[in-house]
Tab-separated table of C-alpha atoms in Angstrom:
chain	number	residue	atom	x	y	z
A	1	MET	CA	0.000	0.000	0.000
A	2	ARG	CA	1.499	3.321	-1.045
A	3	THR	CA	1.405	6.551	0.944
A	4	ILE	CA	0.571	9.517	-1.247
A	5	VAL	CA	0.722	13.129	-0.099
A	6	HIS	CA	-1.201	15.825	-1.976
A	7	LEU	CA	-0.100	19.415	-1.473
A	8	ASP	CA	-2.422	22.236	-2.542
A	9	MET	CA	-1.359	25.859	-2.080
A	10	ASN	CA	-4.200	27.955	-0.674
A	11	SER	CA	-5.430	30.843	-2.869
A	12	TYR	CA	-2.043	30.676	-4.518
A	13	PHE	CA	-1.827	33.756	-6.727
A	14	ALA	CA	-3.609	35.982	-4.245
A	15	SER	CA	-1.537	34.661	-1.332
A	16	ALA	CA	1.641	35.314	-3.319
A	17	GLU	CA	0.633	38.941	-3.820
A	18	GLN	CA	-0.317	39.246	-0.152
A	19	GLN	CA	3.035	37.751	0.799
A	20	ALA	CA	4.853	40.247	-1.426
A	21	ASN	CA	2.740	43.192	-0.238
A	22	PRO	CA	1.937	42.774	3.467
A	23	TYR	CA	-0.607	45.597	3.320
A	24	LEU	CA	-2.864	43.395	1.203
A	25	ARG	CA	-2.999	40.737	3.909
A	26	GLY	CA	-6.323	40.135	5.552
A	27	LYS	CA	-8.071	42.081	2.776
A	28	PRO	CA	-10.238	40.841	-0.089
A	29	VAL	CA	-7.929	40.631	-3.101
A	30	GLY	CA	-8.801	39.601	-6.635
A	31	ILE	CA	-6.110	38.823	-9.173
A	32	VAL	CA	-6.877	39.945	-12.720
A	33	LYS	CA	-4.990	39.026	-15.859
A	34	ALA	CA	-4.245	42.643	-16.683
A	35	GLU	CA	-5.617	46.034	-15.840
A	36	GLY	CA	-8.954	46.327	-17.559
A	37	ARG	CA	-9.476	42.576	-18.124
A	38	GLY	CA	-12.891	41.357	-17.158
A	39	CYS	CA	-12.522	38.335	-14.851
A	40	ILE	CA	-10.984	37.384	-11.538
A	41	ILE	CA	-8.466	34.605	-12.098
A	42	ALA	CA	-7.752	34.058	-8.394
A	43	ALA	CA	-9.335	35.320	-5.191
A	44	SER	CA	-7.883	35.607	-1.709
A	45	ALA	CA	-9.451	33.674	1.166
A	46	GLU	CA	-10.974	36.967	2.343
A	47	ALA	CA	-12.529	37.630	-1.078
A	48	LYS	CA	-13.903	34.083	-1.272
A	49	LYS	CA	-15.994	34.804	1.835
A	50	TYR	CA	-17.966	37.234	-0.344
A	51	GLY	CA	-18.584	34.526	-2.932
A	52	ILE	CA	-15.872	35.782	-5.282
A	53	GLN	CA	-14.031	33.017	-7.098
A	54	THR	CA	-12.120	32.262	-10.265
A	55	GLY	CA	-14.233	33.335	-13.215
A	56	THR	CA	-16.268	35.979	-11.367
A	57	THR	CA	-16.364	39.086	-13.526
A	58	VAL	CA	-14.776	42.216	-12.154
A	59	TRP	CA	-18.154	43.918	-12.291
A	60	GLU	CA	-19.761	41.132	-10.256
A	61	SER	CA	-16.892	41.043	-7.763
A	62	THR	CA	-17.255	44.766	-7.032
A	63	ARG	CA	-20.961	44.201	-6.564
A	64	LEU	CA	-20.286	41.374	-4.087
A	65	CYS	CA	-17.520	43.251	-2.295
A	66	SER	CA	-17.104	46.966	-2.828
A	67	SER	CA	-13.745	46.972	-1.016
A	68	ILE	CA	-12.097	44.362	-3.229
A	69	LEU	CA	-8.550	45.200	-4.264
A	70	LEU	CA	-7.629	44.225	-7.815
A	71	VAL	CA	-4.034	43.229	-8.514
A	72	PRO	CA	-2.641	42.386	-11.968
A	73	ALA	CA	-1.254	38.859	-12.177
A	74	ASN	CA	2.474	38.247	-12.437
A	75	MET	CA	2.662	34.726	-13.797
A	76	GLU	CA	6.448	34.671	-13.851
A	77	LYS	CA	6.419	35.301	-10.120
A	78	TYR	CA	4.027	32.399	-9.462
A	79	PHE	CA	5.895	30.136	-11.843
A	80	SER	CA	9.173	30.932	-10.081
A	81	LEU	CA	7.586	30.131	-6.708
A	82	THR	CA	6.325	26.817	-8.089
A	83	GLN	CA	9.832	25.875	-9.179
A	84	ARG	CA	10.989	26.463	-5.605
A	85	LEU	CA	8.031	24.476	-4.300
A	86	ILE	CA	9.085	21.533	-6.454
A	87	ARG	CA	12.599	21.682	-5.021
A	88	ILE	CA	11.167	21.692	-1.499
A	89	ALA	CA	8.953	18.695	-2.320
A	90	GLU	CA	11.894	16.831	-3.836
A	91	ASP	CA	13.737	17.166	-0.513
A	92	TYR	CA	11.114	14.812	0.889
A	93	SER	CA	10.649	12.382	-1.951
A	94	PRO	CA	12.233	11.738	-5.337
A	95	ILE	CA	8.803	10.833	-6.695
A	96	VAL	CA	6.944	14.095	-7.233
A	97	GLU	CA	4.132	14.723	-9.685
A	98	VAL	CA	3.448	18.359	-10.495
A	99	PHE	CA	-0.291	18.365	-11.019
A	100	SER	CA	-0.714	22.081	-11.631
A	101	ILE	CA	1.015	25.349	-10.832
A	102	ASP	CA	-0.130	25.103	-7.208
A	103	GLU	CA	-0.596	21.384	-6.577
A	104	MET	CA	1.650	18.381	-6.418
A	105	PHE	CA	1.663	14.768	-5.330
A	106	LEU	CA	4.498	13.124	-3.442
A	107	ASP	CA	4.900	9.380	-3.102
A	108	VAL	CA	6.516	9.074	0.322
A	109	SER	CA	6.175	5.290	0.650
A	110	GLU	CA	9.917	4.610	0.410
A	111	VAL	CA	11.033	7.469	2.677
A	112	LEU	CA	8.540	6.906	5.529
A	113	PRO	CA	10.981	4.876	7.667
A	114	GLN	CA	13.232	7.968	7.846
A	115	TYR	CA	10.551	9.892	9.723
A	116	GLY	CA	9.584	8.797	13.222
A	117	GLY	CA	6.283	10.615	12.901
A	118	GLY	CA	5.573	9.033	9.508
A	119	ALA	CA	3.528	10.889	6.924
A	120	TRP	CA	2.238	13.370	9.528
A	121	GLU	CA	5.775	14.493	10.205
A	122	ILE	CA	6.508	14.845	6.507
A	123	ALA	CA	3.383	16.950	6.024
A	124	LEU	CA	4.133	19.231	8.972
A	125	ARG	CA	7.728	19.714	7.893
A	126	LEU	CA	6.602	20.452	4.331
A	127	LYS	CA	4.272	23.179	5.554
A	128	GLU	CA	7.023	24.628	7.722
A	129	ASP	CA	9.550	24.595	4.867
A	130	ILE	CA	7.095	26.282	2.534
A	131	ARG	CA	6.441	29.053	5.050
A	132	GLU	CA	10.145	29.505	5.665
A	133	ASN	CA	11.178	29.504	2.002
A	134	LEU	CA	8.276	31.145	0.244
A	135	GLY	CA	6.928	33.308	3.037
A	136	GLU	CA	4.829	33.191	6.179
A	137	TRP	CA	1.602	33.990	4.271
A	138	MET	CA	2.037	31.057	1.888
A	139	ARG	CA	-0.130	28.310	3.298
A	140	CYS	CA	-1.114	24.953	1.919
A	141	SER	CA	-3.579	22.189	2.599
A	142	VAL	CA	-2.137	18.691	2.695
A	143	GLY	CA	-3.971	15.427	2.181
A	144	ILE	CA	-2.459	12.018	2.916
A	145	SER	CA	-3.928	8.762	1.695
A	146	PHE	CA	-3.283	5.495	-0.168
A	147	ASN	CA	-3.996	6.743	-3.690
A	148	LYS	CA	-4.046	10.019	-5.609
A	149	ILE	CA	-7.792	10.587	-5.755
A	150	SER	CA	-8.171	10.119	-2.007
A	151	ALA	CA	-5.120	12.226	-1.172
A	152	LYS	CA	-6.426	15.062	-3.345
A	153	LEU	CA	-9.868	14.850	-1.794
A	154	ALA	CA	-8.298	14.851	1.659
A	155	SER	CA	-6.536	18.141	0.966
A	156	GLU	CA	-9.866	19.605	-0.247
A	157	MET	CA	-11.552	18.748	3.015
A	158	GLN	CA	-9.843	21.383	5.110
A	159	LYS	CA	-8.905	24.802	3.755
A	160	PRO	CA	-6.935	26.845	4.410
A	161	ASP	CA	-3.860	25.354	6.081
A	162	GLY	CA	-5.436	21.914	6.456
A	163	LEU	CA	-3.910	18.518	7.145
A	164	THR	CA	-6.140	15.505	6.602
A	165	PHE	CA	-5.335	11.812	6.648
A	166	LEU	CA	-7.644	9.275	4.986
A	167	THR	CA	-6.669	5.691	5.799
A	168	THR	CA	-8.023	2.529	4.239
A	169	ASN	CA	-10.015	2.006	7.453
A	170	ASP	CA	-11.738	5.376	7.665
A	171	TYR	CA	-11.805	6.979	4.204
A	172	LEU	CA	-15.334	5.884	3.345
A	173	GLU	CA	-16.773	7.074	6.640
A	174	LYS	CA	-14.881	10.375	6.582
A	175	THR	CA	-15.981	11.176	3.030
A	176	GLU	CA	-19.672	10.250	3.392
A	177	SER	CA	-20.885	13.832	3.512
A	178	VAL	CA	-18.420	15.252	0.969
A	179	ALA	CA	-20.121	16.922	-2.013
A	180	VAL	CA	-19.727	14.895	-5.215
A	181	GLU	CA	-18.217	17.790	-7.165
A	182	LYS	CA	-15.243	17.860	-4.788
A	183	VAL	CA	-13.876	14.632	-6.284
A	184	CYS	CA	-11.262	15.160	-8.993
A	185	GLY	CA	-12.764	13.704	-12.143
A	186	ILE	CA	-16.368	14.576	-11.308
A	187	GLY	CA	-16.703	17.703	-13.421
A	188	ARG	CA	-19.656	19.870	-14.376
A	189	SER	CA	-21.563	17.434	-16.539
A	190	ARG	CA	-21.097	14.459	-14.184
A	191	THR	CA	-22.113	16.654	-11.245
A	192	GLN	CA	-25.257	17.744	-13.107
A	193	TRP	CA	-26.039	14.107	-13.900
A	194	LEU	CA	-25.771	13.182	-10.215
A	195	LEU	CA	-27.633	16.240	-8.917
A	196	SER	CA	-30.482	15.624	-11.346
A	197	ARG	CA	-30.906	12.249	-9.657
A	198	GLY	CA	-30.943	13.779	-6.191
A	199	ILE	CA	-27.393	12.645	-5.434
A	200	PHE	CA	-25.445	15.377	-3.656
A	201	SER	CA	-22.905	13.601	-1.487
A	202	LEU	CA	-20.535	10.662	-1.873
A	203	GLY	CA	-22.486	8.797	0.793
A	204	GLN	CA	-25.670	9.122	-1.270
A	205	ALA	CA	-23.863	8.201	-4.493
A	206	ARG	CA	-22.534	4.998	-2.974
A	207	LYS	CA	-26.079	3.733	-2.420
A	208	PHE	CA	-26.700	3.634	-6.183
A	209	ARG	CA	-25.494	1.558	-9.082
A	210	LEU	CA	-23.671	4.089	-11.236
A	211	PRO	CA	-21.923	3.988	-14.632
A	212	ALA	CA	-18.501	2.368	-14.279
A	213	GLU	CA	-16.380	5.507	-14.489
A	214	LEU	CA	-18.551	7.306	-11.907
A	215	GLU	CA	-18.603	4.243	-9.662
A	216	SER	CA	-14.810	4.195	-9.357
A	217	LEU	CA	-14.761	7.927	-8.639
A	218	VAL	CA	-17.349	7.926	-5.839
A	219	TRP	CA	-15.670	4.930	-4.217
A	220	LEU	CA	-12.315	6.768	-4.557
A	221	GLN	CA	-10.700	3.956	-6.483
A	222	GLY	CA	-7.765	5.181	-8.455
A	223	THR	CA	-4.116	4.910	-9.184
A	224	ASP	CA	-1.318	5.347	-6.686
A	225	GLU	CA	1.218	5.780	-9.476
A	226	LEU	CA	2.562	9.285	-9.911
A	227	VAL	CA	3.398	10.739	-13.296
A	228	THR	CA	6.833	12.240	-12.911
A	229	GLY	CA	8.639	14.608	-15.277
A	230	TRP	CA	10.289	12.100	-17.514
A	231	LYS	CA	7.108	10.049	-17.818
A	232	LEU	CA	4.863	12.951	-18.764
A	233	PRO	CA	3.080	12.165	-22.010
A	234	SER	CA	3.755	14.405	-24.981
A	235	ALA	CA	1.119	16.962	-25.768
A	236	LYS	CA	-1.668	15.574	-27.960
A	237	SER	CA	-2.613	18.988	-29.276
A	238	VAL	CA	-1.731	22.621	-29.014
A	239	SER	CA	-4.410	25.251	-29.073
A	240	ARG	CA	-4.719	28.920	-28.407
A	241	THR	CA	-7.929	30.790	-27.778
A	242	TYR	CA	-8.879	34.376	-27.146
A	243	THR	CA	-12.047	36.141	-26.079
A	244	ALA	CA	-12.160	39.775	-27.125
A	245	PHE	CA	-13.503	42.538	-24.890
A	246	LYS	CA	-16.018	43.508	-27.516
A	247	ASP	CA	-17.304	42.234	-30.852
A	248	ILE	CA	-14.890	42.402	-33.755
A	249	TRP	CA	-16.756	43.655	-36.782
A	250	ARG	CA	-13.934	44.139	-39.266
A	251	GLY	CA	-12.621	41.219	-41.273
A	252	GLU	CA	-9.081	42.606	-41.161
A	253	GLU	CA	-9.124	42.554	-37.380
A	254	VAL	CA	-10.397	38.978	-37.326
A	255	LYS	CA	-7.585	38.108	-39.716
A	256	LYS	CA	-5.016	39.685	-37.375
A	257	LEU	CA	-6.461	37.861	-34.383
A	258	VAL	CA	-6.334	34.481	-36.119
A	259	ARG	CA	-2.825	35.150	-37.387
A	260	ASN	CA	-1.716	36.073	-33.854
A	261	LEU	CA	-3.116	32.862	-32.389
A	262	VAL	CA	-1.601	30.773	-35.180
A	263	GLU	CA	1.778	32.418	-34.591
A	264	GLU	CA	1.637	31.496	-30.909
A	265	ALA	CA	0.416	27.941	-31.460
A	266	ALA	CA	2.993	27.254	-34.179
A	267	GLY	CA	5.756	28.740	-32.039
A	268	LYS	CA	4.790	26.435	-29.203
A	269	LEU	CA	4.874	23.437	-31.548
A	270	ARG	CA	8.363	24.289	-32.725
A	271	GLU	CA	9.494	24.801	-29.133
A	272	MET	CA	8.298	21.274	-28.347
A	273	LYS	CA	9.921	20.050	-31.571
A	274	MET	CA	6.578	18.804	-32.804
A	275	ALA	CA	4.354	19.296	-35.831
A	276	GLY	CA	0.767	18.330	-36.554
A	277	ARG	CA	-1.300	17.062	-39.443
A	278	THR	CA	-4.669	18.430	-38.319
A	279	ILE	CA	-5.407	22.118	-37.971
A	280	SER	CA	-8.624	23.724	-36.777
A	281	LEU	CA	-10.222	27.122	-36.402
A	282	ALA	CA	-13.225	27.958	-34.243
A	283	LEU	CA	-14.913	31.359	-34.087
A	284	SER	CA	-18.045	32.477	-32.332
A	285	SER	CA	-20.030	35.580	-31.559
A	286	VAL	CA	-22.267	36.536	-28.657
A	287	THR	CA	-25.207	36.663	-31.045
A	288	GLY	CA	-24.965	32.874	-31.364
A	289	GLY	CA	-23.209	32.644	-34.709
A	290	SER	CA	-20.294	30.223	-34.997
A	291	PHE	CA	-17.715	28.989	-37.453
A	292	TRP	CA	-15.691	25.813	-37.292
A	293	ALA	CA	-13.282	24.223	-39.722
A	294	ARG	CA	-10.807	21.383	-39.524
A	295	LYS	CA	-8.342	20.098	-42.113
A	296	THR	CA	-6.068	17.087	-41.978
A	297	GLY	CA	-3.127	16.944	-44.355
A	298	LYS	CA	-0.790	14.176	-45.385
A	299	ASP	CA	2.261	15.922	-43.951
A	300	PRO	CA	2.760	17.436	-40.488
A	301	ILE	CA	3.296	21.200	-40.363
A	302	ASN	CA	4.389	23.779	-37.806
A	303	ASP	CA	4.951	26.714	-40.125
A	304	PRO	CA	2.571	29.523	-39.101
A	305	SER	CA	2.085	31.047	-42.540
A	306	THR	CA	1.034	27.709	-44.049
A	307	ILE	CA	-1.333	26.976	-41.159
A	308	PHE	CA	-2.819	30.463	-41.387
A	309	THR	CA	-3.255	30.346	-45.174
A	310	LEU	CA	-5.118	27.038	-44.993
A	311	LEU	CA	-7.380	28.129	-42.143
A	312	TRP	CA	-8.112	31.556	-43.596
A	313	LYS	CA	-9.143	30.024	-46.903
A	314	GLU	CA	-11.760	28.040	-44.983
A	315	TYR	CA	-12.968	31.178	-43.242
A	316	GLU	CA	-13.256	33.133	-46.489
A	317	GLY	CA	-15.595	30.459	-47.783
A	318	ARG	CA	-18.014	31.029	-44.861
A	319	PRO	CA	-17.099	34.313	-43.176
A	320	LEU	CA	-18.556	35.086	-39.756
A	321	LEU	CA	-18.977	38.584	-38.363
A	322	PRO	CA	-18.976	39.816	-35.698
A	323	VAL	CA	-16.498	37.635	-33.830
A	324	ARG	CA	-15.975	37.606	-30.071
A	325	PHE	CA	-14.098	34.349	-29.538
A	326	ALA	CA	-11.383	32.695	-31.643
A	327	GLY	CA	-9.570	29.407	-31.168
A	328	VAL	CA	-6.812	27.810	-33.217
A	329	GLY	CA	-5.713	24.217	-32.742
A	330	VAL	CA	-3.130	21.804	-34.113
A	331	SER	CA	-3.433	18.102	-33.377
A	332	ASN	CA	-2.325	14.719	-34.687
A	333	LEU	CA	1.087	15.683	-33.355
A	334	GLY	CA	4.361	13.899	-33.727
A	335	PHE	CA	8.133	14.152	-33.425
A	336	ASN	CA	10.846	13.286	-35.925
A	337	PHE	CA	9.092	14.548	-38.973
A	338	GLN	CA	10.169	15.683	-42.393
A	339	LEU	CA	8.643	19.096	-42.895
A	340	PRO	CA	7.329	20.047	-46.323
A	341	ILE	CA	8.819	23.575	-46.300
A	342	PHE	CA	11.849	25.043	-47.976
A	343	LYS	CA	15.135	24.904	-46.080
A	344	GLN	CA	15.397	28.693	-46.261
A	345	LYS	CA	12.054	29.126	-44.557
A	346	GLN	CA	12.996	26.567	-41.939
A	347	GLU	CA	16.147	28.520	-41.173
A	348	LEU	CA	14.205	31.764	-40.976
A	349	LEU	CA	11.774	30.252	-38.474
A	350	LYS	CA	14.658	28.829	-36.461
A	351	ALA	CA	16.360	32.224	-36.291
A	352	ALA	CA	13.116	33.951	-35.281
A	353	ASP	CA	12.519	31.327	-32.589
A	354	GLU	CA	15.998	31.853	-31.174
A	355	VAL	CA	15.426	35.605	-30.953
A	356	ASN	CA	12.040	35.144	-29.286
A	357	GLN	CA	13.380	32.614	-26.814
A	358	ARG	CA	16.218	34.883	-25.851
A	359	PHE	CA	14.393	38.203	-25.692
A	360	GLY	CA	10.828	37.116	-25.004
A	361	GLY	CA	7.878	35.885	-27.038
A	362	PHE	CA	6.823	38.073	-29.962
A	363	THR	CA	10.058	40.098	-30.039
A	364	LEU	CA	9.919	39.135	-33.714
A	365	TYR	CA	6.508	38.705	-35.237
A	366	PRO	CA	4.871	38.831	-38.670
A	367	ALA	CA	4.332	42.229	-40.275
A	368	ARG	CA	0.629	41.462	-40.564
A	369	LEU	CA	0.371	41.936	-36.778
A	370	LEU	CA	1.754	45.458	-36.842
A	371	GLY	CA	-0.469	48.270	-35.749
A	372	GLY	CA	-2.580	46.387	-33.221
A	373	GLU	CA	-2.424	44.943	-29.740
A	374	LEU	CA	-0.445	41.711	-29.657
A	375	ILE	CA	-1.889	38.758	-27.794
A	376	ARG	CA	1.134	37.336	-26.057
A	377	PRO	CA	1.736	33.849	-24.633
A	378	GLU	CA	1.220	33.498	-20.916
A	379	VAL	CA	1.464	30.905	-18.244
A	380	THR	CA	-1.787	29.935	-16.648
A	381	GLY	CA	-2.544	27.667	-13.704
A	382	PHE	CA	-2.947	24.660	-16.000
A	383	PHE	CA	0.278	23.638	-17.584
A	384	GLY	CA	-1.097	21.854	-20.592
A	385	ASP	CA	1.610	22.054	-23.218
A	386	LYS	CA	3.881	24.193	-20.989
A	387	TRP	CA	4.986	21.556	-18.430
A	388	TYR	CA	8.392	21.191	-20.019
A	389	GLN	CA	9.208	24.752	-18.912
A	390	LEU	CA	9.494	23.474	-15.346
A	391	LYS	CA	12.527	21.347	-16.322
A	392	ILE	CA	11.316	18.586	-14.012
A	393	ARG	CA	13.847	15.799	-13.490
B	1	MET	CA	-17.590	52.674	-8.450
B	2	THR	CA	-15.549	50.412	-10.721
B	3	PHE	CA	-13.574	53.398	-12.019
B	4	GLY	CA	-12.810	54.400	-8.419
B	5	LEU	CA	-11.532	50.917	-7.682
B	6	TYR	CA	-9.362	50.969	-10.761
B	7	LEU	CA	-7.886	54.192	-9.435
B	8	VAL	CA	-6.847	52.281	-6.304
B	9	LEU	CA	-5.236	49.656	-8.536
B	10	MET	CA	-3.502	52.279	-10.625
B	11	LYS	CA	-1.686	53.816	-7.634
B	12	MET	CA	0.962	51.165	-8.211
B	13	MET	CA	3.619	52.799	-10.351
B	14	ARG	CA	5.583	50.842	-12.844
B	15	THR	CA	8.947	52.478	-13.329
B	16	ASN	CA	11.531	49.919	-14.530
B	17	GLU	CA	14.180	52.572	-14.020
B	18	VAL	CA	17.775	51.880	-13.078
B	19	ALA	CA	18.055	52.144	-9.317
B	20	VAL	CA	20.819	52.909	-6.847
B	21	VAL	CA	20.620	50.113	-4.305
B	22	GLU	CA	22.652	49.295	-1.238
B	23	ALA	CA	22.859	45.509	-0.944
B	24	GLY	CA	24.118	42.922	1.492
B	25	PHE	CA	25.867	39.677	0.567
B	26	GLY	CA	26.075	36.553	2.676
B	27	LYS	CA	25.022	32.943	3.082
B	28	LYS	CA	21.511	33.758	1.903
B	29	GLY	CA	22.876	35.292	-1.272
B	30	VAL	CA	22.247	38.947	-1.983
B	31	TRP	CA	19.504	41.144	-0.588
B	32	PRO	CA	18.674	44.863	-0.827
B	33	LEU	CA	19.216	47.056	2.222
B	34	SER	CA	18.095	50.410	0.853
B	35	PHE	CA	17.389	52.171	-2.432
B	36	VAL	CA	17.113	55.680	-3.769
B	37	TRP	CA	13.924	56.832	-5.442
B	38	GLU	CA	12.903	60.354	-6.412
B	39	GLY	CA	15.949	61.727	-4.637
B	40	ARG	CA	15.175	60.020	-1.321
B	41	ARG	CA	16.857	57.076	0.316
B	42	HIS	CA	14.404	54.393	1.438
B	43	GLU	CA	15.543	51.816	3.955
B	44	VAL	CA	14.300	48.288	3.390
B	45	LYS	CA	12.617	47.162	6.614
B	46	ARG	CA	12.047	43.650	5.280
B	47	VAL	CA	12.238	41.578	2.112
B	48	THR	CA	8.829	39.996	1.858
B	49	MET	CA	9.390	37.790	-1.166
B	50	ARG	CA	12.089	36.686	-3.611
B	51	TRP	CA	11.600	35.175	-7.057
B	52	GLU	CA	13.121	35.104	-10.533
B	53	GLU	CA	11.917	36.593	-13.796
B	54	ARG	CA	13.054	36.700	-17.373
B	55	ASN	CA	12.771	39.929	-19.287
B	56	GLY	CA	14.246	40.766	-22.674
B	57	GLY	CA	16.569	37.792	-22.610
B	58	LYS	CA	17.923	38.584	-19.141
B	59	LYS	CA	17.333	36.772	-15.884
B	60	TYR	CA	16.497	38.925	-12.872
B	61	ALA	CA	16.499	38.160	-9.161
B	62	CYS	CA	13.416	39.993	-7.890
B	63	PHE	CA	12.695	41.212	-4.397
B	64	ALA	CA	9.468	42.572	-2.950
B	65	VAL	CA	10.481	44.980	-0.170
B	66	ASP	CA	8.642	46.876	2.524
B	67	THR	CA	10.057	50.217	3.635
B	68	GLY	CA	7.274	50.925	6.126
B	69	GLY	CA	5.731	53.636	3.977
B	70	MET	CA	5.985	51.906	0.628
B	71	VAL	CA	6.107	48.508	-0.998
B	72	ALA	CA	8.450	48.162	-3.953
B	73	GLU	CA	9.849	45.571	-6.321
B	74	LEU	CA	13.587	45.629	-6.948
B	75	MET	CA	15.172	43.594	-9.724
B	76	LEU	CA	18.810	42.593	-9.982
B	77	ASP	CA	20.332	41.708	-13.346
B	78	ARG	CA	22.702	38.973	-12.276
B	79	GLU	CA	24.895	39.351	-15.320
B	80	ASN	CA	25.873	42.975	-15.025
B	81	LEU	CA	24.785	43.535	-11.377
B	82	GLU	CA	22.447	46.336	-12.367
B	83	TRP	CA	19.465	47.041	-10.128
B	84	ARG	CA	16.108	48.256	-11.383
B	85	LEU	CA	13.088	49.524	-9.550
B	86	GLY	CA	10.139	47.600	-10.973
B	87	THR	CA	7.090	48.913	-9.163
B	88	CYS	CA	6.358	50.907	-6.067
B	89	GLU	CA	3.159	51.697	-4.279
B	90	PRO	CA	2.252	53.363	-1.019
B	91	SER	CA	1.557	50.986	1.839
B	92	CYS	CA	-1.794	52.623	2.609
B	93	ILE	CA	-4.480	51.145	0.393
């Protein structure tokens, strides 16, 4: 039986800003992507008491709490803290799975004998080390159990600064009254399915015969095997999306937006040394109109101008205006490919990539994007195709 | 009301100007002790956070500091040992 520890930083982005600026502590803080952007991407514990959470619009958050303080996000700061968190975790176990920017699993089964207090001692020391290294305001909830799903649920059960142990003897009893949506893997649609049948808690769910995948989730059956850096699967797709502040009515602006997203997606592919055979474009407007196109070619590509030309041709056949949302995707990915582009173009892309890697994304960009606001790459809480940036062992 | 709140947010000044910083060196590495801004010397009462950032191809060691009357971000270019003042805002919010 393995012993798995799940570590979940509490209100991570907001806590980081409160740690950096002590005068924000104890106050309702909402982190926004940039000044003027419409949604809260992280809320402090104090702001959450007003019902403010990730996804709440700025307008709504000021309605819920007139004293909320809005702070622009600094993803590099949070990313840097996560890299230090990983090093702290690795002091306790060589088997660490980075689940997201603020969560990780540790398999401490092999190191337990080194700690007289067992997993409890490891958890308490971890919390102490985090406070000492990252700052006294940086708190985490820790869950300890025999598999990942139970350990993650355990950390959910007490926030902030929690420490919860679910053993094989007591995990069913202790999780009876836990809301179904708290289980990792029971998302919106599965929650709706359960709620529509009057099932709100795990205890209630366990009284029913459920579809197989739901059954294993409510009984907290899952793997105890962690996915460490070198075992992480390659990305299956790369996509970039953008929601504009207001409707885009001009075709030229839509063209720039799509070209921007393609540039970012293709750049990411080349950074991962991958290319894809399937490309897709999705557009939608608030009035309900939508556009979607997908093309699969014989050869993999990662050249942005080719991807853009193919997708734009599809759009010109069925143009949609206005546009509020755009998404570009490349899938059917692979390594070790022979690209169907001229050597000269390949060298040009390589040189541009080197400049952008050294001086920052979009230092060099296509002329078509001149004269407008650039949509730049950013780290978010979900690593997706960015996990390799952590340089995990 | 929203505009008023954005005014509170906007009090934070982004400067990114080269700064004159007095620093200490020891087992913990390097840390700022004081800096000069707008002709005044500000003593760092405490370093509240450290992290790293990349900007324009350079790697910076960043420090959030509290002077008692102000919270600021100082950035050290490790390559040429140049300090920059990133942001500063009054401690009263």
